[in-house]
Amino acid sequence: MTSLAVLAAMVQATDTVSSIFAPVSTPAIKERDLSMLVLALSAIVFVVVGGLIAYNLAHFRAPAGDQGTEPPQVYGSAQVEAAWTVIPLVIIVVLMLATARVIQEVQAAPQPANAVEVTIVGRQWWWEIRYPKLGIVTANELHVPVSDSSVHRPTWLTLESADVSHSFWIPRLAGKTDVIPNRTNRTWVEPFATGTYLGQCAEYCGTQHAHMLLRVVVETPEQFARWVEQQRKAPAADPAVEQGRRTFLGNACISCHTVAGTVANGRYGPDLTHLMARATLGAGVVPNTREKLRAWVKNPDDLKRGALMPAMQLDDEQLDQLVDYLLTLR
Ligand code: CUA
């Protein structure tokens, strides 16, 4: 690809993929502003230093025919030495103060009384998402309400890990926060635009680190309230899929997965109560369609090499019935 095509792809990518230069949420906006300050100061240093080098190269070039006579040698200059000590010192202090201020504003922000509370647990290789006050458990898809300038509706996030270190990062909403075993970290988001924003685990955590995606769906307060209501309902039992339901409840599925209203209450894998309300499978690895769901249950390793869910060794008929049942979990 030519460099122009790469550049064009990058410009387009900032529009469709996550970019820290297109923030829509409070911590990310502060972080973008800080990044711009760092970039601007770095650009000034680059231009001044590069310009001086270029000027000296051109201006002090040996004239044609010069046989190598030495220019006058200068030893020591208090003024020049003071300048190259004091100017970098000032730049570093400015950057340090600006950074400390943003860290303070993000980390020490008091939690507003109306904040939505969410606990996110990083796991190999997916995100468990719990709304303790609302009684909702889901996976890989975080729903939050949008704020506007008159009403603030931030979401406060408690971050934990069930296994190894991960890092929580939604470039357009909030900067990276480490997700560490036996430690609780906190961050928050306050988006001002509805839409779906992609997040990604940002700390290498094993084979499928790259496929540990998170979708954040920012909704109007009405849409969010409808989503909450739907998530709190147990899915209605459909007699047409009874056979698949029995297969599910009679297999090892229930020791890792939960479906509200049944004996399945495992916590090792994602909660499946509202599986079909989610857009993807395997933390963003494939779209959540019947065909992909069937392939996933048949052998997750085919879609996500190293996934910790085993192949369930079902025959084709059982597989179809089980998928019919799973499709009713909306
Ligand atoms: Cu989790 Cu990388």
Tab-separated table of C-alpha atoms and ligand atoms in Angstrom:
chain	number	residue	atom	x	y	z
A	1	MET	CA	0.000	0.000	0.000
A	2	THR	CA	1.292	3.484	-0.779
A	3	SER	CA	1.838	5.828	2.136
A	4	LEU	CA	-1.038	7.967	0.836
A	5	ALA	CA	-3.423	5.028	0.973
A	6	VAL	CA	-2.243	4.223	4.517
A	7	LEU	CA	-2.888	7.820	5.518
A	8	ALA	CA	-6.351	7.763	3.935
A	9	ALA	CA	-7.139	4.517	5.787
A	10	MET	CA	-5.998	6.066	9.067
A	11	VAL	CA	-8.153	9.152	8.575
A	12	GLN	CA	-11.159	6.966	7.779
A	13	ALA	CA	-10.377	4.740	10.752
A	14	THR	CA	-10.676	7.648	13.185
A	15	ASP	CA	-14.266	7.950	12.042
A	16	THR	CA	-15.343	4.310	12.305
A	17	VAL	CA	-12.933	2.737	14.771
A	18	SER	CA	-11.966	3.978	18.200
A	19	SER	CA	-9.709	7.002	18.362
A	20	ILE	CA	-8.592	8.980	21.383
A	21	PHE	CA	-8.832	12.042	19.123
A	22	ALA	CA	-12.621	11.709	18.853
A	23	PRO	CA	-13.684	11.642	22.527
A	24	VAL	CA	-17.370	11.856	23.492
A	25	SER	CA	-17.106	11.399	27.260
A	26	THR	CA	-15.699	13.470	30.105
A	27	PRO	CA	-12.510	11.640	31.127
A	28	ALA	CA	-11.629	10.995	27.467
A	29	ILE	CA	-12.137	14.681	26.562
A	30	LYS	CA	-9.761	15.797	29.343
A	31	GLU	CA	-7.243	13.157	28.223
A	32	ARG	CA	-7.485	14.286	24.580
A	33	ASP	CA	-6.841	17.910	25.623
A	34	LEU	CA	-3.777	16.821	27.602
A	35	SER	CA	-2.529	14.753	24.640
A	36	MET	CA	-2.886	17.793	22.373
A	37	LEU	CA	-0.810	19.905	24.802
A	38	VAL	CA	1.913	17.214	24.902
A	39	LEU	CA	1.843	16.910	21.107
A	40	ALA	CA	1.990	20.705	20.643
A	41	LEU	CA	4.969	21.114	22.986
A	42	SER	CA	6.733	18.160	21.347
A	43	ALA	CA	6.055	19.666	17.911
A	44	ILE	CA	7.569	23.006	18.987
A	45	VAL	CA	10.693	21.228	20.329
A	46	PHE	CA	10.931	19.222	17.090
A	47	VAL	CA	10.648	22.288	14.863
A	48	VAL	CA	13.141	24.374	16.901
A	49	VAL	CA	15.763	21.609	17.218
A	50	GLY	CA	15.290	20.362	13.648
A	51	GLY	CA	15.352	23.932	12.339
A	52	LEU	CA	18.613	24.761	14.177
A	53	ILE	CA	20.257	21.583	12.870
A	54	ALA	CA	19.136	22.333	9.293
A	55	TYR	CA	20.286	25.979	9.577
A	56	ASN	CA	23.718	24.963	10.885
A	57	LEU	CA	24.158	22.280	8.255
A	58	ALA	CA	23.419	24.783	5.493
A	59	HIS	CA	25.074	27.888	6.918
A	60	PHE	CA	28.326	26.425	8.215
A	61	ARG	CA	28.948	24.121	5.320
A	62	ALA	CA	32.621	24.006	4.266
A	63	PRO	CA	33.105	26.095	1.098
A	64	ALA	CA	34.102	24.219	-2.049
A	65	GLY	CA	37.845	23.568	-2.140
A	66	ASP	CA	38.209	23.818	1.647
A	67	GLN	CA	41.086	21.536	2.663
A	68	GLY	CA	39.815	21.010	6.203
A	69	THR	CA	40.880	24.106	8.110
A	70	GLU	CA	39.396	24.040	11.606
A	71	PRO	CA	36.764	26.686	12.479
A	72	PRO	CA	37.370	28.744	15.652
A	73	GLN	CA	36.903	26.471	18.746
A	74	VAL	CA	34.684	27.796	21.539
A	75	TYR	CA	34.887	26.270	25.045
A	76	GLY	CA	31.944	26.759	27.419
A	77	SER	CA	29.122	29.320	27.403
A	78	ALA	CA	27.207	30.018	30.601
A	79	GLN	CA	24.277	31.477	28.636
A	80	VAL	CA	23.847	28.534	26.272
A	81	GLU	CA	24.226	26.015	29.094
A	82	ALA	CA	21.680	27.890	31.246
A	83	ALA	CA	19.257	27.934	28.299
A	84	TRP	CA	19.474	24.197	27.581
A	85	THR	CA	18.969	23.437	31.273
A	86	VAL	CA	16.205	25.882	32.126
A	87	ILE	CA	14.022	25.522	28.975
A	88	PRO	CA	13.641	21.688	29.215
A	89	LEU	CA	13.058	22.043	32.960
A	90	VAL	CA	10.210	24.499	32.352
A	91	ILE	CA	8.696	22.207	29.685
A	92	ILE	CA	8.841	19.189	32.006
A	93	VAL	CA	7.295	21.072	34.923
A	94	VAL	CA	4.452	22.330	32.693
A	95	LEU	CA	3.781	18.783	31.396
A	96	MET	CA	3.956	17.349	34.923
A	97	LEU	CA	1.500	19.862	36.369
A	98	ALA	CA	-0.935	19.512	33.457
A	99	THR	CA	-0.842	15.693	33.749
A	100	ALA	CA	-1.204	15.698	37.543
A	101	ARG	CA	-4.232	17.960	37.196
A	102	VAL	CA	-6.010	15.640	34.732
A	103	ILE	CA	-5.215	12.563	36.850
A	104	GLN	CA	-6.579	14.350	39.904
A	105	GLU	CA	-9.746	15.487	38.096
A	106	VAL	CA	-10.471	11.954	36.864
A	107	GLN	CA	-9.474	9.932	39.947
A	108	ALA	CA	-10.756	12.244	42.673
A	109	ALA	CA	-14.100	13.082	41.049
A	110	PRO	CA	-16.812	12.435	43.661
A	111	GLN	CA	-19.433	9.890	42.658
A	112	PRO	CA	-22.755	11.696	42.058
A	113	ALA	CA	-25.800	10.278	43.831
A	114	ASN	CA	-27.548	9.465	40.538
A	115	ALA	CA	-24.555	7.654	38.968
A	116	VAL	CA	-25.249	4.239	37.447
A	117	GLU	CA	-23.051	1.695	39.247
A	118	VAL	CA	-21.427	-1.134	37.319
A	119	THR	CA	-18.930	-3.794	38.350
A	120	ILE	CA	-16.801	-5.122	35.503
A	121	VAL	CA	-14.806	-8.305	35.981
A	122	GLY	CA	-12.028	-9.030	33.487
A	123	ARG	CA	-11.743	-12.718	32.578
A	124	GLN	CA	-9.819	-14.768	30.038
A	125	TRP	CA	-11.084	-13.552	27.532
A	126	TRP	CA	-14.282	-11.691	28.095
A	127	TRP	CA	-15.855	-9.105	30.375
A	128	GLU	CA	-18.411	-9.937	33.052
A	129	ILE	CA	-20.702	-6.938	33.621
A	130	ARG	CA	-22.834	-6.586	36.754
A	131	TYR	CA	-25.204	-3.813	37.783
A	132	PRO	CA	-25.447	-4.640	41.523
A	133	LYS	CA	-28.199	-2.113	42.305
A	134	LEU	CA	-30.298	-3.100	39.295
A	135	GLY	CA	-29.818	-6.860	39.657
A	136	ILE	CA	-28.512	-7.241	36.095
A	137	VAL	CA	-25.703	-9.537	34.967
A	138	THR	CA	-24.497	-9.559	31.381
A	139	ALA	CA	-21.288	-9.852	29.378
A	140	ASN	CA	-19.194	-7.920	26.889
A	141	GLU	CA	-21.846	-5.270	26.289
A	142	LEU	CA	-22.116	-2.344	28.651
A	143	HIS	CA	-25.252	-0.202	28.401
A	144	VAL	CA	-25.145	3.311	29.872
A	145	PRO	CA	-27.371	6.391	29.614
A	146	VAL	CA	-26.230	9.513	27.752
A	147	SER	CA	-25.635	12.810	29.584
A	148	ASP	CA	-26.538	16.235	28.329
A	149	SER	CA	-25.329	19.633	29.477
A	150	SER	CA	-28.313	20.083	31.823
A	151	VAL	CA	-28.565	16.558	33.306
A	152	HIS	CA	-25.456	14.585	34.156
A	153	ARG	CA	-25.884	10.806	34.151
A	154	PRO	CA	-22.391	9.376	34.618
A	155	THR	CA	-21.610	5.698	35.106
A	156	TRP	CA	-19.203	4.680	37.859
A	157	LEU	CA	-17.198	1.540	37.127
A	158	THR	CA	-15.630	-0.841	39.648
A	159	LEU	CA	-12.984	-2.952	37.941
A	160	GLU	CA	-11.897	-6.395	39.150
A	161	SER	CA	-10.136	-9.401	37.679
A	162	ALA	CA	-11.027	-13.064	38.132
A	163	ASP	CA	-7.701	-14.378	36.833
A	164	VAL	CA	-4.786	-12.382	35.389
A	165	SER	CA	-4.124	-8.680	34.775
A	166	HIS	CA	-6.212	-6.992	32.093
A	167	SER	CA	-6.700	-3.332	31.225
A	168	PHE	CA	-10.010	-1.624	30.612
A	169	TRP	CA	-9.915	0.834	27.714
A	170	ILE	CA	-12.644	2.503	25.677
A	171	PRO	CA	-10.656	5.067	23.676
A	172	ARG	CA	-13.585	7.415	22.990
A	173	LEU	CA	-14.976	7.257	26.544
A	174	ALA	CA	-12.151	6.738	29.060
A	175	GLY	CA	-8.429	6.065	29.162
A	176	LYS	CA	-6.880	2.800	30.264
A	177	THR	CA	-7.403	1.560	33.807
A	178	ASP	CA	-5.581	-1.556	35.004
A	179	VAL	CA	-7.730	-4.534	35.986
A	180	ILE	CA	-5.668	-6.433	38.547
A	181	PRO	CA	-6.345	-9.645	40.524
A	182	ASN	CA	-7.112	-9.045	44.223
A	183	ARG	CA	-7.396	-5.329	43.713
A	184	THR	CA	-10.320	-3.038	43.001
A	185	ASN	CA	-9.789	-0.104	40.655
A	186	ARG	CA	-12.326	2.501	39.723
A	187	THR	CA	-13.021	4.739	36.780
A	188	TRP	CA	-16.054	6.421	35.257
A	189	VAL	CA	-17.535	7.534	31.968
A	190	GLU	CA	-19.904	10.310	31.113
A	191	PRO	CA	-20.768	10.170	27.417
A	192	PHE	CA	-22.496	13.064	25.670
A	193	ALA	CA	-23.403	11.271	22.423
A	194	THR	CA	-25.482	8.138	21.881
A	195	GLY	CA	-23.992	5.320	19.841
A	196	THR	CA	-21.904	2.184	20.185
A	197	TYR	CA	-18.270	2.588	21.216
A	198	LEU	CA	-15.685	-0.152	21.088
A	199	GLY	CA	-13.359	-0.998	23.930
A	200	GLN	CA	-10.454	-3.386	24.046
A	201	CYS	CA	-8.401	-5.101	26.710
A	202	ALA	CA	-5.121	-3.172	26.741
A	203	GLU	CA	-2.875	-5.455	28.765
A	204	TYR	CA	-1.582	-8.736	27.340
A	205	CYS	CA	-3.521	-11.453	29.149
A	206	GLY	CA	-2.945	-14.633	27.138
A	207	THR	CA	-3.682	-16.209	23.760
A	208	GLN	CA	-6.903	-14.339	23.028
A	209	HIS	CA	-5.977	-10.949	24.470
A	210	ALA	CA	-6.676	-9.409	21.055
A	211	HIS	CA	-10.216	-10.850	21.100
A	212	MET	CA	-11.279	-9.363	24.400
A	213	LEU	CA	-13.515	-6.642	23.066
A	214	LEU	CA	-16.126	-4.639	24.859
A	215	ARG	CA	-19.051	-2.788	23.307
A	216	VAL	CA	-20.437	0.217	25.113
A	217	VAL	CA	-23.955	1.136	24.038
A	218	VAL	CA	-24.771	4.721	25.014
A	219	GLU	CA	-28.532	5.225	24.985
A	220	THR	CA	-31.128	7.882	25.724
A	221	PRO	CA	-32.484	7.593	29.305
A	222	GLU	CA	-35.713	6.100	27.882
A	223	GLN	CA	-33.869	3.447	25.844
A	224	PHE	CA	-31.669	2.660	28.838
A	225	ALA	CA	-34.717	2.264	31.112
A	226	ARG	CA	-36.286	-0.123	28.559
A	227	TRP	CA	-33.056	-2.131	28.375
A	228	VAL	CA	-32.931	-2.351	32.195
A	229	GLU	CA	-36.548	-3.514	32.338
A	230	GLN	CA	-35.935	-6.171	29.679
A	231	GLN	CA	-32.744	-7.418	31.380
A	232	ARG	CA	-34.490	-7.796	34.712
A	233	LYS	CA	-37.161	-10.097	33.289
A	234	ALA	CA	-36.504	-13.839	33.143
A	235	PRO	CA	-37.078	-15.054	29.561
A	236	ALA	CA	-40.463	-16.760	29.068
A	237	ALA	CA	-40.286	-20.552	28.757
A	238	ASP	CA	-41.213	-21.582	25.201
A	239	PRO	CA	-42.673	-25.137	25.022
A	240	ALA	CA	-41.522	-25.418	21.387
A	241	VAL	CA	-37.884	-25.559	22.499
A	242	GLU	CA	-38.368	-27.883	25.482
A	243	GLN	CA	-36.032	-30.523	24.041
A	244	GLY	CA	-33.166	-28.038	23.673
A	245	ARG	CA	-33.839	-26.692	27.143
A	246	ARG	CA	-33.494	-30.202	28.557
A	247	THR	CA	-30.255	-30.711	26.682
A	248	PHE	CA	-28.939	-27.456	28.136
A	249	LEU	CA	-30.023	-28.221	31.700
A	250	GLY	CA	-28.865	-31.840	31.475
A	251	ASN	CA	-25.344	-31.006	30.372
A	252	ALA	CA	-22.289	-29.392	31.896
A	253	CYS	CA	-23.473	-26.016	30.468
A	254	ILE	CA	-25.116	-25.248	33.826
A	255	SER	CA	-21.917	-25.462	35.851
A	256	CYS	CA	-20.455	-22.476	33.979
A	257	HIS	CA	-23.469	-20.511	32.767
A	258	THR	CA	-26.484	-18.908	34.389
A	259	VAL	CA	-29.985	-18.645	32.945
A	260	ALA	CA	-32.309	-16.851	35.380
A	261	GLY	CA	-35.318	-18.926	36.385
A	262	THR	CA	-33.558	-22.280	35.829
A	263	VAL	CA	-31.133	-24.436	37.820
A	264	ALA	CA	-28.271	-23.115	35.667
A	265	ASN	CA	-26.362	-20.773	37.963
A	266	GLY	CA	-22.687	-21.173	37.025
A	267	ARG	CA	-20.536	-18.048	37.047
A	268	TYR	CA	-17.404	-19.169	35.242
A	269	GLY	CA	-18.800	-18.328	31.799
A	270	PRO	CA	-21.049	-15.484	30.605
A	271	ASP	CA	-24.600	-15.206	31.953
A	272	LEU	CA	-26.885	-16.426	29.136
A	273	THR	CA	-30.232	-15.152	30.476
A	274	HIS	CA	-30.414	-12.535	27.721
A	275	LEU	CA	-27.826	-13.983	25.351
A	276	MET	CA	-29.684	-12.946	22.196
A	277	ALA	CA	-29.878	-9.302	23.304
A	278	ARG	CA	-26.120	-9.081	22.671
A	279	ALA	CA	-24.622	-8.283	19.277
A	280	THR	CA	-21.574	-10.556	19.328
A	281	LEU	CA	-20.288	-13.898	20.602
A	282	GLY	CA	-16.956	-14.650	22.241
A	283	ALA	CA	-16.333	-11.012	23.296
A	284	GLY	CA	-16.615	-9.576	19.803
A	285	VAL	CA	-15.083	-12.418	17.829
A	286	VAL	CA	-18.156	-13.115	15.614
A	287	PRO	CA	-21.663	-11.658	15.182
A	288	ASN	CA	-24.337	-13.340	17.317
A	289	THR	CA	-26.269	-15.201	14.618
A	290	ARG	CA	-27.837	-18.655	14.651
A	291	GLU	CA	-25.126	-20.061	12.411
A	292	LYS	CA	-22.254	-18.659	14.490
A	293	LEU	CA	-23.947	-19.650	17.735
A	294	ARG	CA	-24.219	-23.239	16.476
A	295	ALA	CA	-20.569	-23.233	15.435
A	296	TRP	CA	-19.597	-21.783	18.807
A	297	VAL	CA	-21.452	-24.436	20.839
A	298	LYS	CA	-20.116	-27.169	18.562
A	299	ASN	CA	-16.509	-26.148	19.146
A	300	PRO	CA	-15.584	-22.687	20.477
A	301	ASP	CA	-11.953	-23.366	19.610
A	302	ASP	CA	-12.825	-23.137	15.879
A	303	LEU	CA	-13.873	-19.497	16.307
A	304	LYS	CA	-11.600	-18.467	19.170
A	305	ARG	CA	-8.499	-20.620	19.513
A	306	GLY	CA	-7.804	-21.326	23.174
A	307	ALA	CA	-11.280	-20.286	24.403
A	308	LEU	CA	-11.822	-21.893	27.813
A	309	MET	CA	-15.253	-23.309	26.912
A	310	PRO	CA	-14.937	-26.951	25.836
A	311	ALA	CA	-16.595	-28.490	22.745
A	312	MET	CA	-19.814	-29.983	24.057
A	313	GLN	CA	-19.706	-33.254	22.016
A	314	LEU	CA	-23.370	-33.034	21.000
A	315	ASP	CA	-24.762	-34.717	17.916
A	316	ASP	CA	-26.285	-32.580	15.137
A	317	GLU	CA	-29.862	-33.008	16.351
A	318	GLN	CA	-29.027	-32.086	19.953
A	319	LEU	CA	-26.988	-29.161	18.694
A	320	ASP	CA	-29.907	-27.822	16.621
A	321	GLN	CA	-32.336	-28.227	19.528
A	322	LEU	CA	-29.930	-26.572	21.953
A	323	VAL	CA	-29.411	-23.625	19.598
A	324	ASP	CA	-33.208	-23.322	19.140
A	325	TYR	CA	-33.442	-22.977	22.928
A	326	LEU	CA	-30.604	-20.467	23.185
A	327	LEU	CA	-32.285	-18.347	20.480
A	328	THR	CA	-35.254	-17.825	22.829
A	329	LEU	CA	-33.046	-16.189	25.485
A	330	ARG	CA	-33.714	-12.561	24.608
B	1	CUA	CU1	-7.515	-9.154	28.902
B	1	CUA	CU2	-5.730	-8.595	27.482
